[in-house]
CSV table of C-alpha atoms in Angstrom, one decimal:
chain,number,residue,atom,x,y,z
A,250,UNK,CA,-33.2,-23.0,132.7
A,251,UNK,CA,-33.8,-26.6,132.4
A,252,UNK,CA,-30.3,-27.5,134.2
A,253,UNK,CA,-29.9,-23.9,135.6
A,254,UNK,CA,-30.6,-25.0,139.3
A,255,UNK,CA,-27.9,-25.5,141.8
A,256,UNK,CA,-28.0,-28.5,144.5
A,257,UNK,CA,-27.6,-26.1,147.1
A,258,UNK,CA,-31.2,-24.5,145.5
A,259,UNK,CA,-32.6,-28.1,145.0
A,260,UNK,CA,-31.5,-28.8,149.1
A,261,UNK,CA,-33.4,-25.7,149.8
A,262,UNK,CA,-36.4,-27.1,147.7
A,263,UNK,CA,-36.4,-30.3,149.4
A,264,UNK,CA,-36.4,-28.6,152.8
A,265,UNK,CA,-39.1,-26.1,151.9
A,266,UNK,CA,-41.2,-28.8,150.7
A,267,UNK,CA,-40.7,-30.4,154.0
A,268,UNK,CA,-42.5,-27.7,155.8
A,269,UNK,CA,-39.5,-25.7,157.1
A,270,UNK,CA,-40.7,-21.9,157.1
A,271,UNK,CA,-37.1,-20.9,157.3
A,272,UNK,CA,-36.2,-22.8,153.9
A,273,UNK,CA,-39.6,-21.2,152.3
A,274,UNK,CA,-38.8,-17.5,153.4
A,275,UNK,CA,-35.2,-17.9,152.1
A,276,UNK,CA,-36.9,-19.1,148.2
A,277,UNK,CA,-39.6,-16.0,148.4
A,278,UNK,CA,-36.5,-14.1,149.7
A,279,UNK,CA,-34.1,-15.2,146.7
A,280,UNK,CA,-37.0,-15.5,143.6
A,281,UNK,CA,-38.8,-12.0,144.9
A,282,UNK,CA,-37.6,-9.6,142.4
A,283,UNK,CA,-37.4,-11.4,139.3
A,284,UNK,CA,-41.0,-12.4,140.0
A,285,UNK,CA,-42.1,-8.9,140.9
A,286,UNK,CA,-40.3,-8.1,137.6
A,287,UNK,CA,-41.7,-11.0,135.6
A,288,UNK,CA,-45.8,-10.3,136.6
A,289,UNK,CA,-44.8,-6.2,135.8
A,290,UNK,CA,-43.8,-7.3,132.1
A,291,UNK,CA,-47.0,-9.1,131.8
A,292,UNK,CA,-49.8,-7.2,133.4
A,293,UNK,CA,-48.2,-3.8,132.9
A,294,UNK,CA,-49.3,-2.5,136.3
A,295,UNK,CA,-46.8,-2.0,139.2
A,296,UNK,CA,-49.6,-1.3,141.9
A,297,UNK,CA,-50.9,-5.2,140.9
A,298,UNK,CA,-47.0,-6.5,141.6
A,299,UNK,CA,-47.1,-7.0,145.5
A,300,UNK,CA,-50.2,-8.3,145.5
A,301,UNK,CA,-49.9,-10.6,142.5
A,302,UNK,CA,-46.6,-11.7,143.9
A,303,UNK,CA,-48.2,-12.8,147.2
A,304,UNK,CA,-50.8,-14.7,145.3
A,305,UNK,CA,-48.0,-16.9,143.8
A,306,UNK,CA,-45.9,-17.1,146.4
A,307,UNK,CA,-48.9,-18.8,148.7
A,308,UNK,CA,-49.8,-20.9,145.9
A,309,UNK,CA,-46.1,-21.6,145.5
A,310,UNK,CA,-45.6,-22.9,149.3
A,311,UNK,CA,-49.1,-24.8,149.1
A,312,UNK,CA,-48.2,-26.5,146.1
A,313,UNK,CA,-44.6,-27.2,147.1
A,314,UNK,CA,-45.4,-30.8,148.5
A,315,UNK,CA,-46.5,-31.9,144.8
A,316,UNK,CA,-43.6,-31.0,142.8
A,317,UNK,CA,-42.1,-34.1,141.8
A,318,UNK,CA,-38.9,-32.9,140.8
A,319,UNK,CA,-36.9,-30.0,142.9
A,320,UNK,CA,-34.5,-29.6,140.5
A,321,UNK,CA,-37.1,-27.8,138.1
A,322,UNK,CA,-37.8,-25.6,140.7
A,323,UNK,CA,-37.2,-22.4,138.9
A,324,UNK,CA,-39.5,-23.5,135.8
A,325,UNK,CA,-42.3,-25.2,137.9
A,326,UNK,CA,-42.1,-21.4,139.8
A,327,UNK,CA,-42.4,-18.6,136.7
A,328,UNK,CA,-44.8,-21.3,135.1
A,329,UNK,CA,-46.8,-20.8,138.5
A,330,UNK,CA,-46.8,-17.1,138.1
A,331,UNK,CA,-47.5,-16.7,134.4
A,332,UNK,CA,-50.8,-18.8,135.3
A,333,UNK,CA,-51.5,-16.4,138.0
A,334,UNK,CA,-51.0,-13.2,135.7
A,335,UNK,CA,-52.7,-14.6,133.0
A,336,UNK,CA,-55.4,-15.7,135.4
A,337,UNK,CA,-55.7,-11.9,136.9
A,338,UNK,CA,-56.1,-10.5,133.4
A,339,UNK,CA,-58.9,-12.8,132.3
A,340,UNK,CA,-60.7,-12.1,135.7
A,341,UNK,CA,-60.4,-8.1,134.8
A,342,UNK,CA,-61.7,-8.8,131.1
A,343,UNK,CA,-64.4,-10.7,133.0
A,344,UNK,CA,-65.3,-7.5,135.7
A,345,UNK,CA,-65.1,-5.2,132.9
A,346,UNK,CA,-67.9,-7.8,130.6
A,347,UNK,CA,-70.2,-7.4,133.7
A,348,UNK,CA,-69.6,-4.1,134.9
A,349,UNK,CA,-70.4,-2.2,131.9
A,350,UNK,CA,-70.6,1.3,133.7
A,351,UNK,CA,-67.5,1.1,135.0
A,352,UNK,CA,-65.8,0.4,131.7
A,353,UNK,CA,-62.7,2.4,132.5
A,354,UNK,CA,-61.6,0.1,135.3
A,355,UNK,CA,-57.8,0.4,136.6
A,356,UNK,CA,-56.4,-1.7,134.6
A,357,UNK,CA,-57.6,0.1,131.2
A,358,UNK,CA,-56.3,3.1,133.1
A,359,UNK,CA,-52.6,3.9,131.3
A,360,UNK,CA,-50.0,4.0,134.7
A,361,UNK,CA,-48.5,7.5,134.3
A,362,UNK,CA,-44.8,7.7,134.3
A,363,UNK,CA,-43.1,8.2,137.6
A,364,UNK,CA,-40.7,11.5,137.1
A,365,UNK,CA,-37.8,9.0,138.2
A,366,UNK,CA,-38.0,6.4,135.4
A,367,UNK,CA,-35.6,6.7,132.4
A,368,UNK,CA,-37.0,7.4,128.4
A,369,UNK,CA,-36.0,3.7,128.1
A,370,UNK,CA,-37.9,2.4,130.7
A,371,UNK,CA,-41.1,4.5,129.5
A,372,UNK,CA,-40.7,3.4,125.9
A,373,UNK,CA,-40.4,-0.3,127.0
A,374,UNK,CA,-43.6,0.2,129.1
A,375,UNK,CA,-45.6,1.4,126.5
A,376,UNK,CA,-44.1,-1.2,124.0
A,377,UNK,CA,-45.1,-4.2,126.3
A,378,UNK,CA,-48.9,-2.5,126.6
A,379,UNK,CA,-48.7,-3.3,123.0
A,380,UNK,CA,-48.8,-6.6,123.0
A,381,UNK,CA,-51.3,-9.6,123.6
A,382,UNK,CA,-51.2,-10.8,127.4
A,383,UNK,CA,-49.3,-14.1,126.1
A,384,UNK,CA,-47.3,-12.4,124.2
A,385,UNK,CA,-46.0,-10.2,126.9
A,386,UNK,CA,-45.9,-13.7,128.6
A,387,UNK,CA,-43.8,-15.5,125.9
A,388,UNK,CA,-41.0,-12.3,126.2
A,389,UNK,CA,-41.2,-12.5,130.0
A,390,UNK,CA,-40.4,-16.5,129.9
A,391,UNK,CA,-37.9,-15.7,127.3
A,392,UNK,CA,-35.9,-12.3,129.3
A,393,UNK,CA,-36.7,-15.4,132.9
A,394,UNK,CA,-34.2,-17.7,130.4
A,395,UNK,CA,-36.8,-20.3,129.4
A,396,UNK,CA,-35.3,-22.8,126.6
A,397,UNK,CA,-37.8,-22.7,123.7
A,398,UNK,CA,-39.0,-26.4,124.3
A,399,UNK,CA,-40.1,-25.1,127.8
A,400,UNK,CA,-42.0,-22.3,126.5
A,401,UNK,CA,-43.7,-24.4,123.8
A,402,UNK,CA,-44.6,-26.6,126.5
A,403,UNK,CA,-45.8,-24.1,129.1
A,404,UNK,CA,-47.9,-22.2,126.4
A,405,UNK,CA,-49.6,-25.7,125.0
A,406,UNK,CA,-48.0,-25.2,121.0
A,407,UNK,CA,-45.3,-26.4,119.1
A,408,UNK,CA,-41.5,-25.3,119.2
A,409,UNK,CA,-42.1,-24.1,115.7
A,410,UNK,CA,-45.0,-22.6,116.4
A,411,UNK,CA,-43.8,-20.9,118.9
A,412,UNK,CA,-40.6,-19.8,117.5
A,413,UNK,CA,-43.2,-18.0,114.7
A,414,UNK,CA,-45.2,-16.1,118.1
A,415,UNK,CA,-42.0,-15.4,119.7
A,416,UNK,CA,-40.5,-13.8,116.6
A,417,UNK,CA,-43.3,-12.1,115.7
A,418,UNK,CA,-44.1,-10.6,119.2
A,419,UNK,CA,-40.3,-9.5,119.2
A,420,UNK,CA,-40.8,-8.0,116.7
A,421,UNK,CA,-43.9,-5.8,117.1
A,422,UNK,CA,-41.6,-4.7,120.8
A,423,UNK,CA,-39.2,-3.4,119.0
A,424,UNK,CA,-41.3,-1.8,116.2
A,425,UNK,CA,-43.8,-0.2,119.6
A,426,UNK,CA,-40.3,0.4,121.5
A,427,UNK,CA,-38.5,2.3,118.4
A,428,UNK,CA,-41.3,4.2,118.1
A,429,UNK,CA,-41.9,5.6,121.3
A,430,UNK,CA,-38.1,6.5,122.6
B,3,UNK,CA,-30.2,4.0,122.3
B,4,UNK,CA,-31.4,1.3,124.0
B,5,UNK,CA,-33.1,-1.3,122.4
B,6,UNK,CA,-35.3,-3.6,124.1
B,7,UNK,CA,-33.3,-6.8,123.9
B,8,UNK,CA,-30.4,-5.1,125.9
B,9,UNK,CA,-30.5,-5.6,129.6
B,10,UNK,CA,-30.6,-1.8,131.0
B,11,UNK,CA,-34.3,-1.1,130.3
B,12,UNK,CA,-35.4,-4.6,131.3
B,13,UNK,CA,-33.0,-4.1,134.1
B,14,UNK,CA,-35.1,-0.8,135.3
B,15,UNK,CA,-38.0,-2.2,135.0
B,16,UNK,CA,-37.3,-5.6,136.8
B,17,UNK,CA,-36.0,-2.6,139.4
B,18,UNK,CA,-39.2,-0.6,138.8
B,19,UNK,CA,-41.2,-3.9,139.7
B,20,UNK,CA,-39.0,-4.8,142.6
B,21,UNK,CA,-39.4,-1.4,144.2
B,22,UNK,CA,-43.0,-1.9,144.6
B,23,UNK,CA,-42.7,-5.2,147.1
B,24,UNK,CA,-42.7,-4.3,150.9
B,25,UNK,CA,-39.6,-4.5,152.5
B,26,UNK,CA,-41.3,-7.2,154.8
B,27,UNK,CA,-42.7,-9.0,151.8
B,28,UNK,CA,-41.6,-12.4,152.7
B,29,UNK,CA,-42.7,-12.3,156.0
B,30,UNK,CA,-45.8,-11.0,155.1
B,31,UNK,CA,-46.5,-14.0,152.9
B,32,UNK,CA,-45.5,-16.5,155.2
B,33,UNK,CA,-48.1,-14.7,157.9
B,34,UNK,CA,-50.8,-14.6,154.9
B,35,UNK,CA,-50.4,-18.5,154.5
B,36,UNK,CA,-50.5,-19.3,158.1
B,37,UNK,CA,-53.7,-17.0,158.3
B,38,UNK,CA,-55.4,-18.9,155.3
B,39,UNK,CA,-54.1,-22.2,156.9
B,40,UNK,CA,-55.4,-22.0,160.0
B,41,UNK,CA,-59.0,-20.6,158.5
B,42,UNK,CA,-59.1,-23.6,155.9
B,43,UNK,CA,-58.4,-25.6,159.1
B,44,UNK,CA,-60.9,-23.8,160.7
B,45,UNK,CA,-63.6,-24.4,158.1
B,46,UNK,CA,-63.0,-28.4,157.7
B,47,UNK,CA,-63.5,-28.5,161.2
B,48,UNK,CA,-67.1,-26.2,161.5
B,49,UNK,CA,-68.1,-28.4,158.4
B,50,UNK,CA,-66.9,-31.5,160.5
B,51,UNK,CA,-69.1,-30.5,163.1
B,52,UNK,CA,-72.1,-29.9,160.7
B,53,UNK,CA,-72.2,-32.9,159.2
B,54,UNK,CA,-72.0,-34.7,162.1
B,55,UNK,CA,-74.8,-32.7,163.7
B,56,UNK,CA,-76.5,-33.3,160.5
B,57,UNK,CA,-75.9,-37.1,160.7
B,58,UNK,CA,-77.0,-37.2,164.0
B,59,UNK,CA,-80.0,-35.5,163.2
B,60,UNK,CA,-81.0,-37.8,160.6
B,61,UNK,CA,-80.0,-40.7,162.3
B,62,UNK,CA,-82.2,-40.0,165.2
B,63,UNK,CA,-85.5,-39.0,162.6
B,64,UNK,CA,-84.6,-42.7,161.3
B,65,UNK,CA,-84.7,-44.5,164.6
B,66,UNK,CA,-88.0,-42.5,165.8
B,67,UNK,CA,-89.9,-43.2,162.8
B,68,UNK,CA,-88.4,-47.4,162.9
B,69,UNK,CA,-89.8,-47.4,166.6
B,70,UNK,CA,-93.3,-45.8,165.3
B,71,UNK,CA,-93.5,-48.3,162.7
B,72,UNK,CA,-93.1,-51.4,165.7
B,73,UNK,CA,-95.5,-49.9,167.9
B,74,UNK,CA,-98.1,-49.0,165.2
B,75,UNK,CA,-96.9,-52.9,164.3
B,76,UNK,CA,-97.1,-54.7,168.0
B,77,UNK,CA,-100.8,-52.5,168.5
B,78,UNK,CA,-102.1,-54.0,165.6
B,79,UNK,CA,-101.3,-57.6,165.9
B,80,UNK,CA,-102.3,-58.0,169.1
B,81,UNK,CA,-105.7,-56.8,168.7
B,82,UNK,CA,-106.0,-59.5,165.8
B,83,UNK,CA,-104.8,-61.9,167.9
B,84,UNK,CA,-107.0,-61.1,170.8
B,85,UNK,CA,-109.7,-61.3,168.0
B,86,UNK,CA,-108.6,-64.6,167.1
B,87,UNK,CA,-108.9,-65.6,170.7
B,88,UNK,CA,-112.1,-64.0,171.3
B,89,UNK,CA,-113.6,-65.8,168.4
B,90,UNK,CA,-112.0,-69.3,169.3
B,91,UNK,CA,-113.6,-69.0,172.6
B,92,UNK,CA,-116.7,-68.5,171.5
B,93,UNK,CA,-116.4,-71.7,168.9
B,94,UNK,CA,-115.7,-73.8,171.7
B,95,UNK,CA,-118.9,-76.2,173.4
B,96,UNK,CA,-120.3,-75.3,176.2
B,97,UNK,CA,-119.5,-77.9,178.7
């Protein structure tokens, strides 16, 4: 990912950072779905993805100005949005702490299955429920690309540390995936 | 099978995922930031304007107090010195 952005995407950066709304709608335009699809893996809840996704976006065009280097756009953008997600999910554990009666909030709620989606794409649902929060966030950086030193970087530990997590959390998806197709 | 690490169910659910955003999303984002720019806007300048009531406010508490303090001052000097003056007339001979 490191060297994975284009001048043309570091020109549109640079013009977003400027202020130009056309040059910001064209970057939520071309980075929408692959961070719709990168909060989903990590908070497991597709009726959180618009809004969750808006939330980044706005803290993506406020904070724009401040990036010192355009060229780690992409990086600099999915690091943005695993902070939100992991943000979101502390702020439910929190509700649910102080809102004892209403334990069962909608997040503890399992999504049902729309009739549409494929055995796969159940099984891998229910496999990523499985996990931690940062370890659904480790395989989300890893399926965005991210090199390994990035990753260690963006979840504060060391590359072998790190590889240890993200073999280990690899390895309980498949384990949760195998069993549920 | 499918396992994980291959694309197609990752695929479907980045598809899953993208499904859910409005087909207006990015406008929608851009009209959200505007909104909360122009309330943060907004509230710097309604804060601006209290603290420079406030200011005032203090300000003018300061100067009445300063000009209480002078009169109370001025009052109370002058009747010592009219005291003064009353009791160096009486020292003075008779002619």
């Amino acid at each position: 990912m490191e060297k994975s952005d284009t001048p043309a995407l570091t020109d549109l950066v640079r013009q977003a950072q400027q202020g130009r709304e056309s040059a910001q709608r064209d970057l939520i335009v071309a980075y929408q779905n692959r961070v719709a699809g990168f909060i989903y893996t990590i908070t497991g809840r597709s009726d959180t993805v618009e809004d969750l996704a808006q939330i980044v976006f706005i803290k993506m065009i406020r904070a724009l100005p401040k990036l010192d280097q355009p060229a780690q756009f992409e990086a600099w953008l999915f690091r943005l949005a695993k902070n939100s997600c992991i943000d979101y999910l502390r702020r439910q554990r929190w509700q649910r702490l102080f809102s004892p009666l209403e334990q069962e909030t909608h997040s503890e709620i399992p999504e049902t299955p729309q009739t549409v989606d494929s055995e796969e794409l159940d099984a891998l649902r229910h496999a990523l429920a499985q996990l931690k929060p940062k370890d659904r966030a480790l395989i989300a950086l890893a399926q965005e690309g991210y090199s390994q030193n990035e990753m260690a970087a963006a979840a504060g530990i060391s590359v072998v540390a790190l590889k240890a997590r993200l073999h280990r959390a690899r390895e309980q998806l498949r384990q949760h995936y195998e069993h549920a197709i | 099978m499918n396992m994980p690490s291959e694309p197609t169910p990752w695929r479907q659910l980045q598809e899953c995922a993208a499904s859910q955003l409005s087909p207006q999303f990015a406008d929608n984002v851009l009209r959200a930031f505007r909104l909360e720019r122009a309330d943060a806007r907004a509230w710097f300048g309604r804060a601006w304007l209290v603290s420079a009531a406030t200011a005032m406010l203090c300000l003018a508490g300061v100067m009445f107090v300063h000009a209480q303090h002078i009169e109370a001052d001025s009052a109370r000097h002058l009747a010592a010195w009219q005291e003064i003056s009353a009791q160096t007339a009486s020292l003075e001979p008779a002619p």
